[in-house]
Amino acid sequence: MAAEPEQKTTTETGADEAARLHEYDQILNSWYDEMTRDGSDSGPDTIGIFGGRAQGSAQYDLSRASRLRRIGEILQIVRRYDIFHGLTPQGLRRMLEELGPTFVKAGQILSMRSEILPPSFTRELSKLRTDVEPMDRETVLAALRAEYDRPIEEIFDAIDDNPLGSASVAQVHKARLVTGELVAVKVQRPHVQEVMAKDISIMRSLARRLGGFIGADQFLDLQSVVDELWLSFREETDFLVEARNLEEFRRNNAGCKFLDCPKPYPALCTRHVVVMDYIEGIPIDDTVELTAAGYDCAEIGEKLMDNYTAQMLDDGFFHADPHPGNLVVSGNKIVYMDLGIMGRLSSGDRRCVSQMVEAVARRDSIELADGLLRFSRGGSSEVDYAHLLGELDAIIANYGSADLSDLDIGGFVNSLVTMARRNGIELPGSVTMLARALVTLEGVVDNLLPNASMVDIIKRHLSAHTTPQDAAKREAKQLAREGVSASHGLLVAAGEAGHAMRMLTRGQLRVNLDLAGTEDPLEDMGHIVNRLTLAIIAAGLFMGSSIVYYARIQPVIFGIPIIGFVGYLFALFIGLYVAHDILSENRRRKR
């Protein structure tokens, strides 16, 4: 899709519109015919998200007939949107809502991936509605009976008929165990994995088809997007993962008196059902009710951000979607309600985050650039470091004039991610997920603690949790690592120098010239020489024609000797050509 929609003009005729729509129909119909012939991308009953037979795909019963029916439904909706010449953010959101729960969930995942979509799209996709028609009681009970090898009456004493919430993947009910505990039961919708796997398979084939018709400058790498969706889908629809997340989160925060999450009941959790403590509290964005209940909103905001810093930098296991709907205050504790989407940071990533936070606080673009390059999953040899520093200087100049309390962390993070993508720095998904989570959390904290600085809170956390002894140990370890790295670098440099000297003595040494801002320096130098040569020829023709003019050589035309007149014409033509070539090159470079 286009980052910015292509504007339609009033000059487009009805015939042009009809021809354009006919072109779309041909593309979609050819895709439909291909799917009809092949049945599926990797076999009639399997899904191969990565090009072949996907591991574990045999568990999904994806028949050809059901796939074709779903394709027909998708085509009816897609034809109503101009997906080939650019979707607006609002148009994309409306289309995903019409396509159904699977595409809504895909849009919600994409809304947290600001390295994949432009900020205007991620903001709009964050508005996607998750509420869907709730399952009836009999469907819920049948789903529960299918999960347990004993009657559910031996497990649950009562289950509330009215759901606490109903989303595209699951539905939550309040219940009471036979042992008397009040619990929340999260039940996955029947066949949602099969439906979502089928839709992702269709999305993959459509993305491959569209990739041949839409240019790289107008379209994203849809294949990598679909691969990411498949991985996220497999994790989010396996409720045993959420149960493990609950246990790990409780274990990490066991020493924190002001934070909690529901306690899971592992013996009752399955891949499609999660049973956890029922917690009722005040939504964290309801400041009026919090104040009426005697809570200090500023203290809640400060503690929320301080703990989130601990999740990021101490534990490396953080909540990836801390929006107000997932946070309540109950019993003098901040409670995270939904741990289906969590992120992880390695120890090296955590050091980079700390370094970048300190760089932001000091407005140090060089250290900020070093942190970004350490995050990069690809090599940094292709990155134009001078250009990167220039863009970082511009970002810091734009945001650095404000105090930390006035820093727009959301805009700053989005600018960094966009700039990294533009410079070919491939950030890992966990880092961009963290960036999006910080933007979301900023809105929550700002509502509780206006004019607070998230960067300042993170910096205070780092200072408070780092003793002089710890700082000295960390600095010693860092010096040791850099010393070992420098020693290896010197040995490698000595070996390379010896190799270069041997090649030099044999006359085999070659030098590759690489100038910043140009892809092919020799070709650019050739253009310069050609222009200079033509300019000299034009000047020579002009001077020679002037000499002929004063010599009054016969015959003449318009009072100018014919030879001089022809020379003037050629000089004018060459001069105009050189000027046009220079102006065209300047316009091309600006684009």
XYZ file of C-alpha atoms in Angstrom:
591
model
C 0.000 0.000 0.000
C 1.127 3.512 -0.511
C 2.449 5.468 2.414
C 0.452 8.431 1.149
C -2.698 7.941 -0.901
C -2.652 8.975 -4.508
C -5.122 11.807 -5.010
C -7.787 11.413 -7.692
C -8.301 14.400 -9.943
C -11.503 15.692 -11.420
C -10.045 15.257 -14.917
C -10.297 11.468 -14.732
C -12.937 10.446 -17.234
C -15.500 7.693 -16.915
C -13.645 5.665 -19.542
C -10.375 5.921 -17.576
C -12.155 4.813 -14.411
C -13.737 1.862 -16.208
C -10.377 0.847 -17.703
C -8.709 1.052 -14.283
C -11.388 -1.054 -12.627
C -11.141 -3.565 -15.466
C -7.402 -3.817 -14.798
C -8.093 -4.546 -11.109
C -10.644 -7.194 -12.041
C -8.142 -8.898 -14.324
C -5.533 -9.028 -11.560
C -7.955 -10.354 -8.955
C -9.556 -12.799 -11.382
C -6.166 -14.205 -12.400
C -5.353 -14.702 -8.721
C -8.716 -16.400 -8.174
C -8.143 -18.689 -11.190
C -4.715 -19.621 -9.863
C -6.170 -20.472 -6.451
C -8.936 -22.489 -8.140
C -6.387 -24.545 -10.069
C -3.946 -25.032 -7.226
C -6.402 -25.265 -4.355
C -3.739 -24.066 -1.926
C -0.169 -22.940 -1.857
C 1.322 -26.122 -0.517
C -1.303 -28.815 -0.819
C -5.058 -29.192 -0.484
C -5.120 -29.657 3.256
C -2.065 -27.770 4.513
C -0.822 -24.234 4.928
C 2.740 -23.304 4.052
C 3.382 -19.810 5.299
C 7.122 -19.946 4.551
C 6.894 -21.334 1.043
C 6.695 -25.048 1.763
C 4.846 -27.395 4.024
C 4.648 -25.521 7.321
C 5.528 -27.371 10.482
C 2.419 -28.419 12.335
C 0.156 -27.378 9.472
C -1.478 -30.793 9.243
C -3.525 -30.005 12.334
C -5.631 -27.516 10.309
C -8.333 -28.926 8.080
C -8.279 -26.439 5.201
C -10.371 -27.823 2.361
C -10.266 -26.376 -1.142
C -13.979 -25.606 -1.145
C -13.810 -23.633 2.108
C -10.794 -21.673 0.857
C -12.541 -20.745 -2.386
C -15.662 -19.640 -0.534
C -13.575 -17.422 1.711
C -11.676 -16.024 -1.295
C -14.979 -15.088 -2.900
C -16.012 -13.192 0.242
C -12.649 -11.378 0.369
C -12.874 -10.409 -3.318
C -16.312 -8.867 -2.873
C -14.948 -6.578 -0.141
C -11.547 -5.809 -1.694
C -13.103 -4.726 -5.015
C -14.784 -1.834 -3.217
C -11.420 -0.360 -2.148
C -8.710 1.160 -4.323
C -5.939 -1.041 -2.960
C -3.757 -0.717 -6.064
C -3.379 3.055 -6.178
C -3.109 3.673 -2.465
C -5.230 3.134 0.625
C -5.761 5.884 3.128
C -5.325 4.901 6.793
C -9.084 5.241 7.327
C -9.812 3.139 4.245
C -7.474 0.379 5.407
C -9.100 0.277 8.831
C -12.621 0.096 7.380
C -11.598 -2.637 4.941
C -10.045 -4.770 7.698
C -13.195 -4.400 9.799
C -15.302 -5.571 6.867
C -12.986 -8.515 6.177
C -13.672 -9.947 9.618
C -12.083 -10.816 12.969
C -8.937 -12.409 11.538
C -8.028 -9.291 9.590
C -8.953 -7.104 12.560
C -6.489 -9.056 14.690
C -3.882 -8.744 11.935
C -4.452 -4.989 11.887
C -4.046 -4.785 15.661
C -0.722 -6.617 15.425
C 0.402 -4.300 12.621
C -0.592 -1.259 14.692
C 2.238 -2.148 17.086
C 4.806 -2.475 14.291
C 5.811 1.083 13.450
C 8.848 -0.199 11.522
C 6.466 -1.837 9.024
C 3.790 0.841 8.552
C 3.984 4.650 8.582
C 2.840 6.375 11.814
C -0.440 7.579 10.268
C -1.418 3.959 9.562
C -0.389 2.578 12.965
C -2.380 5.298 14.727
C -5.489 4.516 12.692
C -5.152 0.728 13.070
C -4.959 1.136 16.862
C -8.629 2.220 16.656
C -9.761 -1.149 15.283
C -12.751 -2.501 17.176
C -12.347 -5.856 18.912
C -15.901 -6.346 20.164
C -17.757 -9.019 18.210
C -20.972 -10.958 18.600
C -20.618 -13.056 21.791
C -20.854 -16.831 21.732
C -24.007 -18.275 23.263
C -23.880 -20.258 26.476
C -24.159 -23.660 24.782
C -21.199 -22.933 22.495
C -19.076 -21.893 25.486
C -20.017 -24.986 27.466
C -19.367 -27.252 24.478
C -15.926 -25.663 24.020
C -15.123 -26.237 27.702
C -16.298 -29.872 27.606
C -14.048 -30.498 24.596
C -10.999 -29.320 26.585
C -11.328 -31.479 29.688
C -11.357 -35.245 30.107
C -13.865 -34.997 32.944
C -17.267 -33.338 33.332
C -16.996 -29.588 33.715
C -19.463 -29.832 36.628
C -16.580 -31.366 38.608
C -14.477 -28.255 37.898
C -16.879 -25.291 37.861
C -19.647 -24.739 40.358
C -21.172 -21.881 38.281
C -20.430 -19.975 35.066
C -21.940 -16.555 34.405
C -24.135 -16.449 31.308
C -23.070 -12.912 30.397
C -19.464 -12.590 29.160
C -17.118 -10.041 30.694
C -15.758 -9.408 27.204
C -16.036 -10.877 23.733
C -13.215 -10.426 21.195
C -12.290 -11.924 17.848
C -10.206 -14.745 19.331
C -11.731 -15.479 22.722
C -14.486 -14.726 25.203
C -14.125 -14.237 28.983
C -16.675 -15.363 31.587
C -16.795 -14.997 35.328
C -17.044 -18.370 37.082
C -16.716 -20.089 40.454
C -14.722 -23.261 40.999
C -16.095 -26.149 43.006
C -13.469 -25.241 45.608
C -15.057 -21.779 45.969
C -12.553 -19.478 44.187
C -13.893 -16.805 41.838
C -12.115 -17.070 38.495
C -12.155 -15.600 35.007
C -12.359 -18.217 32.240
C -10.986 -17.224 28.845
C -12.418 -19.532 26.173
C -11.094 -19.553 22.622
C -13.717 -19.441 19.882
C -14.198 -22.841 18.221
C -12.202 -23.304 15.006
C -10.656 -19.816 15.253
C -7.203 -21.282 14.591
C -8.393 -23.014 11.421
C -10.188 -19.877 10.221
C -7.212 -17.644 10.951
C -4.753 -20.084 9.371
C -6.917 -20.193 6.253
C -7.114 -16.402 6.077
C -3.356 -15.996 6.537
C -2.751 -18.561 3.814
C -5.008 -16.557 1.489
C -3.278 -13.326 2.523
C 0.064 -14.885 1.649
C -1.017 -15.893 -1.852
C -2.627 -12.484 -2.453
C 0.492 -10.671 -1.192
C 2.626 -12.655 -3.628
C 0.256 -11.785 -6.474
C 0.130 -8.060 -5.605
C 3.889 -7.852 -5.223
C 4.282 -8.228 -8.997
C 1.978 -5.328 -9.806
C 2.915 -2.676 -7.270
C 6.334 -1.051 -7.202
C 8.732 -1.339 -4.297
C 8.441 2.380 -3.596
C 4.670 2.097 -3.238
C 4.345 -1.219 -1.426
C 5.764 -2.817 1.681
C 7.401 -6.218 1.918
C 4.073 -7.956 2.380
C 5.645 -11.406 2.577
C 7.610 -10.489 5.715
C 4.452 -8.932 7.167
C 2.478 -12.155 6.640
C 5.322 -14.237 8.113
C 5.280 -11.999 11.194
C 1.494 -12.350 11.460
C 1.776 -16.131 11.294
C 4.285 -16.245 14.153
C 2.187 -13.845 16.250
C -0.953 -15.835 15.508
C 0.607 -19.138 16.589
C 1.705 -17.618 19.880
C -1.446 -15.639 20.662
C -3.856 -18.515 19.945
C -1.934 -20.918 22.177
C -3.339 -20.072 25.611
C -0.686 -22.160 27.351
C 1.723 -19.389 26.332
C -0.452 -16.821 28.111
C -0.628 -19.039 31.198
C 3.179 -19.255 31.258
C 3.374 -15.484 30.760
C 1.159 -14.958 33.823
C 3.333 -17.204 35.962
C 6.609 -15.620 34.774
C 5.264 -12.087 35.219
C 4.115 -12.859 38.777
C 7.485 -14.419 39.554
C 9.419 -11.426 38.211
C 7.289 -8.951 40.182
C 6.913 -10.980 43.374
C 8.899 -8.364 45.320
C 6.843 -5.442 44.013
C 4.113 -4.594 46.548
C 2.159 -2.277 44.244
C 1.900 -4.494 41.129
C 0.015 -7.693 40.361
C -1.593 -9.799 37.645
C -4.175 -12.610 37.816
C -2.894 -15.904 39.181
C -3.347 -18.731 36.651
C -4.523 -22.219 37.521
C -2.067 -24.337 35.470
C -3.927 -27.597 36.068
C -7.026 -26.109 34.411
C -5.289 -24.279 31.527
C -5.180 -25.789 28.040
C -4.238 -24.541 24.581
C -7.755 -23.111 24.209
C -8.745 -22.220 27.793
C -7.098 -20.059 30.468
C -8.419 -20.093 34.029
C -7.144 -17.290 36.274
C -8.157 -15.292 39.316
C -11.104 -12.965 38.845
C -10.008 -9.408 39.681
C -12.370 -6.474 39.744
C -10.912 -2.988 39.836
C -11.077 0.609 38.686
C -9.901 1.288 35.124
C -6.590 3.116 35.286
C -7.806 5.905 32.993
C -10.809 6.698 35.225
C -9.043 9.362 37.288
C -12.303 10.646 38.790
C -13.201 7.277 40.314
C -9.591 6.675 41.390
C -9.523 10.018 43.218
C -12.902 9.329 44.807
C -11.580 5.973 46.052
C -8.676 7.742 47.759
C -5.900 6.946 45.288
C -3.152 9.403 44.326
C -3.124 9.425 40.523
C 0.345 10.985 40.367
C 1.738 8.202 42.554
C 0.068 5.569 40.373
C 1.607 7.100 37.236
C 5.066 7.300 38.805
C 4.964 3.690 40.047
C 3.533 2.392 36.769
C 6.382 3.906 34.772
C 9.044 2.887 37.305
C 7.877 -0.727 37.208
C 7.684 -0.724 33.444
C 11.303 0.411 33.393
C 12.130 -2.584 35.591
C 10.300 -4.851 33.141
C 12.338 -3.455 30.249
C 15.808 -3.089 31.713
C 15.939 -5.475 34.674
C 13.765 -8.447 33.659
C 13.807 -8.153 29.866
C 10.193 -9.382 29.883
C 7.668 -6.594 29.325
C 3.987 -6.115 28.594
C 3.774 -5.196 24.896
C 0.270 -3.684 24.924
C -0.158 -1.541 28.088
C -3.283 0.319 26.957
C -5.877 1.449 29.556
C -8.140 -1.542 28.857
C -5.428 -3.882 30.145
C -4.758 -1.980 33.390
C -6.905 -1.648 36.517
C -6.272 -0.578 40.101
C -7.481 -2.999 42.766
C -6.533 -3.392 46.418
C -3.855 -0.664 46.268
C -2.183 -2.486 43.374
C -1.807 -1.847 39.658
C -3.041 -4.993 37.916
C -2.171 -6.071 34.349
C -5.220 -7.964 33.065
C -4.177 -9.425 29.691
C -0.739 -10.919 29.106
C -1.366 -12.443 25.687
C 1.209 -10.203 23.974
C 4.558 -9.948 25.756
C 8.001 -8.870 24.560
C 11.502 -9.984 25.463
C 14.843 -8.185 25.419
C 18.195 -9.911 25.681
C 20.836 -8.603 28.064
C 22.615 -6.931 25.122
C 19.383 -5.272 23.983
C 18.756 -4.013 27.507
C 22.229 -2.407 27.599
C 21.478 -0.713 24.276
C 18.146 0.617 25.565
C 19.882 2.042 28.654
C 22.546 3.630 26.464
C 19.936 5.204 24.174
C 17.870 6.568 27.079
C 20.991 8.218 28.517
C 21.863 9.537 25.043
C 18.402 11.081 24.697
C 18.769 12.709 28.107
C 22.153 14.188 27.082
C 21.045 14.985 23.502
C 24.016 12.914 22.260
C 23.391 11.949 18.607
C 26.645 9.953 18.282
C 25.812 7.636 21.192
C 22.225 7.385 19.951
C 23.502 6.297 16.525
C 25.798 3.692 18.117
C 22.813 2.276 20.042
C 20.707 2.030 16.887
C 23.489 0.272 14.995
C 23.943 -2.246 17.810
C 20.236 -3.059 17.553
C 20.425 -3.622 13.809
C 19.847 -7.219 12.758
C 21.702 -6.640 9.483
C 25.255 -5.502 8.991
C 26.100 -1.852 9.601
C 28.709 -1.678 6.817
C 26.121 -0.495 4.277
C 24.836 2.315 6.511
C 25.923 5.835 5.567
C 27.117 6.857 9.036
C 27.554 10.533 8.144
C 24.027 10.717 6.738
C 22.683 8.843 9.791
C 24.319 11.326 12.172
C 22.926 14.218 10.139
C 19.367 12.872 10.432
C 19.790 12.177 14.155
C 21.097 15.715 14.670
C 17.976 17.016 12.924
C 15.692 14.883 15.125
C 17.457 15.942 18.317
C 17.389 19.583 17.186
C 13.642 19.237 16.582
C 12.860 17.624 19.945
C 15.907 18.657 21.976
C 14.925 22.272 22.524
C 12.151 21.171 24.905
C 12.678 20.156 28.510
C 12.460 16.457 29.325
C 9.036 17.090 30.838
C 7.831 18.469 27.498
C 9.466 15.833 25.291
C 6.946 14.148 22.983
C 8.213 10.610 23.503
C 5.692 9.218 20.993
C 6.758 11.539 18.204
C 10.421 11.114 19.117
C 10.258 7.286 19.055
C 8.289 7.229 15.806
C 10.832 9.588 14.239
C 13.687 7.325 15.323
C 12.026 4.164 13.969
C 11.116 5.829 10.669
C 14.625 7.240 10.312
C 16.166 3.818 11.029
C 14.001 2.190 8.364
C 14.901 4.929 5.870
C 18.643 4.346 6.497
C 18.445 0.587 6.061
C 18.776 -0.245 9.782
C 16.709 -3.379 10.360
C 15.513 -3.318 13.961
C 14.337 -6.547 15.646
C 10.619 -6.924 16.236
C 11.024 -6.837 20.023
C 12.591 -3.368 19.841
C 9.866 -1.872 17.654
C 7.285 -3.585 19.856
C 8.869 -1.878 22.871
C 8.857 1.467 21.050
C 5.142 1.129 20.320
C 4.453 0.060 23.937
C 6.263 3.149 25.243
C 4.136 5.355 22.997
C 0.980 3.675 24.367
C 2.179 3.914 27.959
C 3.000 7.589 27.507
C -0.699 8.299 26.982
C -1.618 6.387 30.147
C 1.045 8.099 32.286
C 0.253 11.546 30.892
C -3.371 11.116 31.976
C -2.279 10.250 35.516
C 0.791 12.459 35.811
C 0.589 15.485 33.492
C 3.844 17.198 32.528
C 5.875 14.193 33.670
C 8.924 13.025 31.733
C 9.121 9.320 30.918
C 12.804 9.747 30.067
C 13.450 11.398 33.422
C 11.596 8.608 35.288
C 13.619 5.943 33.455
C 16.858 7.816 34.192
C 15.992 8.075 37.902
C 15.246 4.328 37.957
C 18.649 3.594 36.456
C 20.373 5.833 39.012
C 18.415 4.452 41.983
C 19.049 0.817 41.070
C 22.741 1.238 40.300
C 25.119 1.530 43.287
C 28.654 2.917 42.825
C 29.975 -0.633 43.177
C 27.584 -1.900 40.480
C 28.533 1.007 38.219
C 32.243 0.249 38.730
C 31.707 -3.463 37.995
C 29.664 -2.647 34.891
C 32.295 -0.192 33.677
C 35.074 -2.751 34.313
C 33.170 -5.403 32.366
C 32.541 -2.948 29.559
C 36.238 -1.987 29.443
C 37.203 -5.675 29.461
C 34.834 -6.449 26.595
C 36.026 -3.450 24.586
C 39.664 -4.325 25.355
C 39.231 -7.879 24.085
C 37.398 -6.587 21.026
C 40.116 -3.984 20.365
C 42.852 -6.621 20.732
C 41.144 -8.885 18.214
C 40.700 -5.872 15.941
C 44.404 -5.012 16.116
C 45.390 -8.594 15.302
C 43.013 -8.676 12.349
C 44.269 -5.252 11.180
C 47.903 -6.453 11.379
C 47.051 -9.517 9.305
C 45.208 -7.421 6.718
C 48.102 -4.955 6.549
C 50.564 -7.792 5.898
C 48.291 -9.184 3.170
C 48.024 -5.715 1.568
C 51.832 -5.275 1.598
C 52.326 -8.643 -0.143
C 49.799 -7.646 -2.826
C 51.519 -4.252 -3.201
C 54.969 -5.818 -3.777
C 53.443 -8.120 -6.433
C 51.651 -5.252 -8.165
C 48.223 -6.764 -7.364
C 46.901 -4.084 -5.019
C 43.678 -2.422 -6.097
C 41.870 0.521 -4.520
C 38.073 0.755 -4.433
C 36.912 4.368 -4.366
C 33.675 5.014 -2.464
C 32.441 8.588 -2.179
C 29.606 9.476 0.228
C 26.392 10.468 -1.511
C 27.085 8.593 -4.757
C 26.472 5.009 -5.794
C 28.969 4.906 -8.712
C 31.726 7.539 -8.391
C 33.376 6.643 -11.730
C 30.097 7.028 -13.580
C 29.508 10.403 -11.885
C 33.030 11.529 -12.814
C 32.326 10.441 -16.387
C 29.226 12.633 -16.465
C 31.256 15.572 -15.147
C 33.948 15.083 -17.806
C 31.339 14.777 -20.566
C 29.615 17.986 -19.499
C 32.940 19.797 -19.241
C 33.936 18.580 -22.715
C 30.643 19.737 -24.235
C 30.981 23.090 -22.465
C 34.495 23.543 -23.908
C 33.227 22.615 -27.392
C 30.350 25.108 -27.063
C 32.736 27.839 -25.909
C 35.108 27.063 -28.814
C 32.270 27.194 -31.342
C 31.083 30.502 -29.911
C 34.556 32.041 -30.004
C 35.290 30.689 -33.491
C 31.956 31.943 -34.832
C 32.685 35.376 -33.375
C 36.053 35.497 -35.187
C 34.324 34.516 -38.448
C 31.698 37.207 -37.847
C 34.310 39.972 -37.585
C 36.174 38.568 -40.616
C 33.055 39.247 -42.801
C 33.468 36.052 -44.790
C 30.904 35.703 -47.585
C 28.145 34.599 -48.036
C 26.125 35.957 -45.072
C 22.666 35.345 -43.558
C 20.995 37.885 -41.278
C 24.239 39.844 -41.529
C 26.265 36.885 -40.146
C 28.531 34.678 -42.258
C 26.887 31.291 -42.821
C 29.791 29.412 -41.196
C 29.561 31.660 -38.102
C 25.752 31.327 -38.026
C 25.963 27.495 -38.005
C 28.621 27.665 -35.288
C 26.370 29.860 -33.130
C 23.459 27.422 -33.584
C 25.578 24.422 -32.548
C 26.970 26.330 -29.549
C 23.423 27.294 -28.493
C 22.166 23.723 -28.907
C 25.044 22.220 -26.899
C 24.663 24.840 -24.148
C 20.925 24.178 -23.803
C 21.556 20.421 -23.720
C 24.147 20.748 -20.934
C 21.863 23.058 -18.909
C 18.901 20.674 -19.327
C 21.031 17.693 -18.298
C 22.223 19.485 -15.133
C 18.689 20.572 -14.139
C 17.268 17.063 -14.778
C 19.983 15.488 -12.638
C 19.275 17.917 -9.792
C 15.546 17.113 -9.898
C 16.289 13.386 -9.901
C 18.566 13.663 -6.872
C 15.956 15.692 -4.963
C 13.332 13.016 -5.608
